[in-house]
Short mmCIF file of C-alpha atoms in Angstrom, two decimals:
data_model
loop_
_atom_site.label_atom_id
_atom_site.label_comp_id
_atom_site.label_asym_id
_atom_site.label_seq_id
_atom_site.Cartn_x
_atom_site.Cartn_y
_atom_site.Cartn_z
CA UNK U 133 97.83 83.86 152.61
CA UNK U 134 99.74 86.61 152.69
CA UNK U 135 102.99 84.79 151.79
CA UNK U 136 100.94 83.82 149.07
CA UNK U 137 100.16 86.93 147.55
CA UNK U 138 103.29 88.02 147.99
CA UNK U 139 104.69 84.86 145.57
CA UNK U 140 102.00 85.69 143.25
CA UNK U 141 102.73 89.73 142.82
CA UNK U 142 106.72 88.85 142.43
CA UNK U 143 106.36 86.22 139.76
CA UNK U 144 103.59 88.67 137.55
CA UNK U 145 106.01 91.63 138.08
CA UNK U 146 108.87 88.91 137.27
CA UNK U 147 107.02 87.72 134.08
CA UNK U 148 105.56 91.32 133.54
CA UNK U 149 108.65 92.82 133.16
CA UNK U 150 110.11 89.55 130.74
CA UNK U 151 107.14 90.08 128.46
CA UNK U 152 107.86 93.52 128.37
CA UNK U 153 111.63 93.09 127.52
CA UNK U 154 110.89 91.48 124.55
CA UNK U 155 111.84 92.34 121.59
CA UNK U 156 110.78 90.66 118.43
CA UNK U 157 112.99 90.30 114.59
CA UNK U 158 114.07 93.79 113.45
CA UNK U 159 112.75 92.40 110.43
CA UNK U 160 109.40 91.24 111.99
CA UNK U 161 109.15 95.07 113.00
CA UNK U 162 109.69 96.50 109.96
CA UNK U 163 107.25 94.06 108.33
CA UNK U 164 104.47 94.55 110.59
CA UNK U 165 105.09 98.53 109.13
CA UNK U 166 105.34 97.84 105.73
CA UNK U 167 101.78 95.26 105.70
CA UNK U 168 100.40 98.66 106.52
CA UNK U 169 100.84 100.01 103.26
CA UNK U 170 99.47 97.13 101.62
CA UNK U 171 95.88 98.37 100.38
CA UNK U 172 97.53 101.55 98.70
CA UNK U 173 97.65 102.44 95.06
CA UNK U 174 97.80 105.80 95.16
CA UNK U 175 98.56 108.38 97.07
CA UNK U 176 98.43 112.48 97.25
CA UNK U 177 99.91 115.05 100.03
CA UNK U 178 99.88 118.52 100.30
CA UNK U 179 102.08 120.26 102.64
CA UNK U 180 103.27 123.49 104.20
CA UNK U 181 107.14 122.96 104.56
CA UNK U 182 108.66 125.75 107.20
CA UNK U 183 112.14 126.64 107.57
CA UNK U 184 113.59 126.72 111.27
CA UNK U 185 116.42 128.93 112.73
CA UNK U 186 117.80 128.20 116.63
CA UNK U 187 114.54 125.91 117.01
CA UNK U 188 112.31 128.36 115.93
CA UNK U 189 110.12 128.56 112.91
CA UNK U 190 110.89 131.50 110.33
CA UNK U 191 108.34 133.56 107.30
CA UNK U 192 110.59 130.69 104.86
CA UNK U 193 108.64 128.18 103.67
CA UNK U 194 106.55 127.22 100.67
CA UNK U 195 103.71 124.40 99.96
CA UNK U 196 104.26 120.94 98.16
CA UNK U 197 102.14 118.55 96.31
CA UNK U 198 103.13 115.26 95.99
CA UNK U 199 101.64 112.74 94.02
CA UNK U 200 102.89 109.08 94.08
CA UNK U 201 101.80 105.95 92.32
CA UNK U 202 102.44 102.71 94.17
CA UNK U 203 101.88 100.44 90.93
CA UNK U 204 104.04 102.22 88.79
CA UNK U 205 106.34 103.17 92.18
CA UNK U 206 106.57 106.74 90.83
CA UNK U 207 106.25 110.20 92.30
CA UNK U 208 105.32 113.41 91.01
CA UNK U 209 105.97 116.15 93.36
CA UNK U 210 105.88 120.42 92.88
CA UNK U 211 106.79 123.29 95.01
CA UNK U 212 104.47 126.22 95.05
CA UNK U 213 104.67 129.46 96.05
CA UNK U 214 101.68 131.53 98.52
CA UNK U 215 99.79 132.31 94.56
CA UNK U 216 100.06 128.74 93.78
CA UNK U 217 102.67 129.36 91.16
CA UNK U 218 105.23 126.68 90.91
CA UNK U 219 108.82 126.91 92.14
CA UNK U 220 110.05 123.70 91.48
CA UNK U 221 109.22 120.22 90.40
CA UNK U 222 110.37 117.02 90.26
CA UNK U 223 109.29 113.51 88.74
CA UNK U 224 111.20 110.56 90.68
CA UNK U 225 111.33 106.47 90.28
CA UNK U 226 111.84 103.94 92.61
CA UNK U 227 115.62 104.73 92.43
CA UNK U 228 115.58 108.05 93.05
CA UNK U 229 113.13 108.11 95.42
CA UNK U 230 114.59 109.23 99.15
CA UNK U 231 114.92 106.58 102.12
CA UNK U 232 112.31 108.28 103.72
CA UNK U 233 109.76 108.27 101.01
CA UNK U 234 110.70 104.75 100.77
CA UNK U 235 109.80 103.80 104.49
CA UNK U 236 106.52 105.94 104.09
CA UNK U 237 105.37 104.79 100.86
CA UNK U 238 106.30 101.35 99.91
CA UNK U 239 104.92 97.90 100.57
CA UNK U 240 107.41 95.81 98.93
CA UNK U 241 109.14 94.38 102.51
CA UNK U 242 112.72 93.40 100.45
CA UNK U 243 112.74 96.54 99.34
CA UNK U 244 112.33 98.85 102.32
CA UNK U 245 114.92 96.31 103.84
CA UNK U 246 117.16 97.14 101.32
CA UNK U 247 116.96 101.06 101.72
CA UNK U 248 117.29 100.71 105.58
CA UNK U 249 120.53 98.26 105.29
CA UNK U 250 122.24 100.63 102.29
CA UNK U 251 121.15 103.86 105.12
CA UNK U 252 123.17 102.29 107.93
CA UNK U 253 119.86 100.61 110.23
CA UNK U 254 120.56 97.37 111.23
CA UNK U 255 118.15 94.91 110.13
CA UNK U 256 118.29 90.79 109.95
CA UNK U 257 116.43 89.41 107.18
CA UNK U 258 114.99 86.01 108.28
CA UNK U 259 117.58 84.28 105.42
CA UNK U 260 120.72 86.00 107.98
CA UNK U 261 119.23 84.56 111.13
CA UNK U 262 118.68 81.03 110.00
CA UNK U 263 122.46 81.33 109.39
CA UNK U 264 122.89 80.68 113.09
CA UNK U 265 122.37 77.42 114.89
CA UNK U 266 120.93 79.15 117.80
CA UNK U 267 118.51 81.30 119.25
CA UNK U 268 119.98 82.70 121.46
CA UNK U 269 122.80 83.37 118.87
CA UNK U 270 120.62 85.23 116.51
CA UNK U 271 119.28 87.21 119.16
CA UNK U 272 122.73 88.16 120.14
CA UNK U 273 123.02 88.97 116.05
CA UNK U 274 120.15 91.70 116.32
CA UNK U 275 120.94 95.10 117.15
CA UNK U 276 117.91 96.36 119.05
CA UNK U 277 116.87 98.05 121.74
CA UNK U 278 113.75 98.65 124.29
CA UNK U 279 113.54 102.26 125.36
CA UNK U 280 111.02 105.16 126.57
CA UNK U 281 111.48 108.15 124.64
CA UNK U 282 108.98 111.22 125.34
CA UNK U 283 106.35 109.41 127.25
CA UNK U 284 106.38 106.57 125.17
CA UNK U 285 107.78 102.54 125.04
CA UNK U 286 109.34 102.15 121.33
CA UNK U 287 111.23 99.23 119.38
CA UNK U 288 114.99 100.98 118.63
CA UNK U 289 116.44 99.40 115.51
CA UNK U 290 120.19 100.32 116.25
CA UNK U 291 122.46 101.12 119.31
CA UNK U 292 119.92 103.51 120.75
CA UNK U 293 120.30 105.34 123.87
CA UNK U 294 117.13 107.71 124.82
CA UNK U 295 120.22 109.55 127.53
CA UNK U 296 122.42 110.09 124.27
CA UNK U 297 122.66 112.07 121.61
CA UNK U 298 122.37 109.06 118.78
CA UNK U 299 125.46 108.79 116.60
CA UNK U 300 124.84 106.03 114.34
CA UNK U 301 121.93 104.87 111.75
CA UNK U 302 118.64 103.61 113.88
CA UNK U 303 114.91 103.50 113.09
CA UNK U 304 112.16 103.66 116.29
CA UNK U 305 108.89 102.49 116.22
CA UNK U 306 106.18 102.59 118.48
CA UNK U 307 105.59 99.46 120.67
CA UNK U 308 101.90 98.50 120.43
CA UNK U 309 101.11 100.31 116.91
CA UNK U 310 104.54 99.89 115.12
CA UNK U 311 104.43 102.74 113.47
CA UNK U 312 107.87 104.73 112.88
CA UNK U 313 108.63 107.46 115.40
CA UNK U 314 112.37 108.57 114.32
CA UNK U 315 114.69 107.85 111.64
CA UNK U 316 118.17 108.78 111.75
CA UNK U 317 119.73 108.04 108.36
CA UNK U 318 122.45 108.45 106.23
CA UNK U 319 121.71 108.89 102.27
CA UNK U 320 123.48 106.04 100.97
CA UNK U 321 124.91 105.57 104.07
CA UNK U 322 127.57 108.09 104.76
CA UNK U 323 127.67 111.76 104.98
CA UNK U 324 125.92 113.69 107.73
CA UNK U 325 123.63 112.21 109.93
CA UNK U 326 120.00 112.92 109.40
CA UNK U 327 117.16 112.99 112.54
CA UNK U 328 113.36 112.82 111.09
CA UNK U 329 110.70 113.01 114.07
CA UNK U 330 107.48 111.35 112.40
CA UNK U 331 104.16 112.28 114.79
CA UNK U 332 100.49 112.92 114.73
CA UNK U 333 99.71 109.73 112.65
CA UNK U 334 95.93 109.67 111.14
CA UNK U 335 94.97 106.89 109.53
CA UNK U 336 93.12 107.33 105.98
CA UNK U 337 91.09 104.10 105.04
CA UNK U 338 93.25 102.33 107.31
CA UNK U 339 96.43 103.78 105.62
CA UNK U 340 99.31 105.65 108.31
CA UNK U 341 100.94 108.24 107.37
CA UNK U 342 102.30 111.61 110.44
CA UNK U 343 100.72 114.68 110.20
CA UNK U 344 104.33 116.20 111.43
CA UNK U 345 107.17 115.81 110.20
CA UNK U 346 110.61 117.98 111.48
CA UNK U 347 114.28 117.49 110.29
CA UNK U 348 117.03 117.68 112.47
CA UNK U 349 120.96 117.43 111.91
CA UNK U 350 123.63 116.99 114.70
CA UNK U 351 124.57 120.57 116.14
CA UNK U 352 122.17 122.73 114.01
CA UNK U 353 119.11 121.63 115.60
CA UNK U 354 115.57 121.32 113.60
CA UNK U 355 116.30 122.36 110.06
CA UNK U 356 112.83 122.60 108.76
CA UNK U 357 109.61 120.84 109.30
CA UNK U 358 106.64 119.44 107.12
CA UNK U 359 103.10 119.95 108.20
CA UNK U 360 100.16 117.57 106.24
CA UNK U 361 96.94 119.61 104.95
CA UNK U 362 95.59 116.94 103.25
CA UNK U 363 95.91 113.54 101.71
CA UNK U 364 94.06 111.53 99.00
CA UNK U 365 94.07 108.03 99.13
CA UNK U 366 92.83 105.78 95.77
CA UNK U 367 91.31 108.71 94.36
CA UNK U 368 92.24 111.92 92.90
CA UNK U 369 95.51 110.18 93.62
CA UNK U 370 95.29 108.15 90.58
CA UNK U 371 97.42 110.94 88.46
CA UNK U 372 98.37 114.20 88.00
CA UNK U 373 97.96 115.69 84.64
CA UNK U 374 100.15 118.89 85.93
CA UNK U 375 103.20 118.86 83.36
CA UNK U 376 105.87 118.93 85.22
CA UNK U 377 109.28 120.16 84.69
CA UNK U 378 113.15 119.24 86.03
CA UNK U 379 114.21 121.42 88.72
CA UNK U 380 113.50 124.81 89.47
CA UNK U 381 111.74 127.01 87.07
CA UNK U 382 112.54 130.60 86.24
CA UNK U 383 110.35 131.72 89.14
CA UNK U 384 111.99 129.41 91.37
CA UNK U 385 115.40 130.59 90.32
CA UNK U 386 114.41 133.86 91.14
CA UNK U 387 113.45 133.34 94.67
CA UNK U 388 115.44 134.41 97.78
CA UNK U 389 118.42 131.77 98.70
CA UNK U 390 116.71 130.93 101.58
CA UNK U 391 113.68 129.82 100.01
CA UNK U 392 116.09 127.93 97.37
CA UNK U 393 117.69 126.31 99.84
CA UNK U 394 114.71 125.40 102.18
CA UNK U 395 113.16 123.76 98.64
CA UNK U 396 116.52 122.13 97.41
CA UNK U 397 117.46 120.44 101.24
CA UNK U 398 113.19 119.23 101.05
CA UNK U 399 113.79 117.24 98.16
CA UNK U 400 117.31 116.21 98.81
CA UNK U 401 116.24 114.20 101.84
CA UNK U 402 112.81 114.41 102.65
CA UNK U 403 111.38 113.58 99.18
#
């Protein structure tokens, strides 16, 4: 009997630890992500956006309002000031829009694909694996990993390393829930390399989006971070009748640089 147990606790560890080594299609991932997204026409965010010096928050920071329609795949999005007088706004397309608002915001699967290829992740469209004749060639093909990172087991699309200091394009998501974690990106694929931590998810009618977000860039630590106050889902989300300028406006332009800068680096790569 008790070489018996003993047969029967190896093999579940043994087959314990296969199941969890597995790692499904990058592209499987992402799509499990995207199908999240599916039941949203419109959505609306307001924000308190923070800047960060040495780690540490600072009195920089101003609120946004962003309102973006998933029909027409458009955003609308203003910075305001503590009086609610607006510093800056901007009104983006689908081609404008940044990789991250992408990967938050759209459910068209080829398309969030497409921004995650063109920002350096590696992901294999189900076309590029039934290139191979193999499976275990096209698992060979995929660039993934299986790693804990802060307490918890994600899906690494990339060369990750949770002991290293990333240095190349990779998107984690969390195991059971696949819901993006971090997102190191280049715009376009080169320049500097870009570190969003995404935490705090709520779900709103079923819809994910993090309550936290914080940006980081090799060797100057966090940058700035974006706290949620609110979000409207298929509702007051519909529109936004604000007009809405190009840019800064004269009160904008008249702010301290920091405060330009905070607002300018938001919309450069957050938004």
């Amino acid at each position: 009997m008790k070489v018996y147990l003993t047969l029967v606790s190896s093999l579940t560890l043994l087959f314990g630890l296969q199941a969890f080594a597995y790692i499904p299609p990058s592209q499987f991932i992402v799509k499990s992500w995207v199908n999240k997204h599916s039941g949203m026409k419109a959505l609306k965010l307001r924000s308190m956006v923070t800047e960060y010096t040495s780690d540490k928050p600072t009195p920089v920071h101003f609120k946004t309002v962003s309102v973006y329609n998933a029909e027409a795949q458009k955003l609308k999005s203003w910075a305001i000031n503590d009086f609610d007088k607006v510093l800056y706004s901007t009104e983006r397309d689908l081609t404008s829009l940044s990789p991250l608002s992408k990967l938050l915001f759209l459910s068209d699967l080829k398309e969030v694909i497409k921004t995650l290829k063109s920002s350096g992740v590696p992901v294999q469209t189900e076309a590029e694996l039934l290139k191979f004749k193999t499976e275990l060639e096209r698992r060979e093909s995929e660039q993934e990993s299986l790693i804990r990172w802060n307490g918890t087991v994600v899906w690494a699309l990339g060369a990750a390393d949770s002991k290293q200091e990333p240095e190349s394009a990779q998107l984690w998501f969390e195991k059971d829930l696949f819901l993006p974690l971090r997102f190191l990106f280049r715009t376009e694929g080169v320049g500097d390399l870009y570190d969003v931590r995404l935490e705090n998810y709520r779900f709103t009618r079923e819809f994910p989006y993090p309550r936290g977000i914080s940006l980081r860039k090799k060797g100057a630590g966090i940058m700035f971070s974006e706290q949620i106050v609110d979000i409207s889902l298929n509702s007051d989300a519909q529109a936004s009748k604000r007009p809405l300028g190009s840019g800064f406006t004269e009160l904008g332009q008249n702010s301290p640089s920091e405060l330009r800068n905070l607002i300018q680096n938001y919309y450069d790569i957050i938004r």
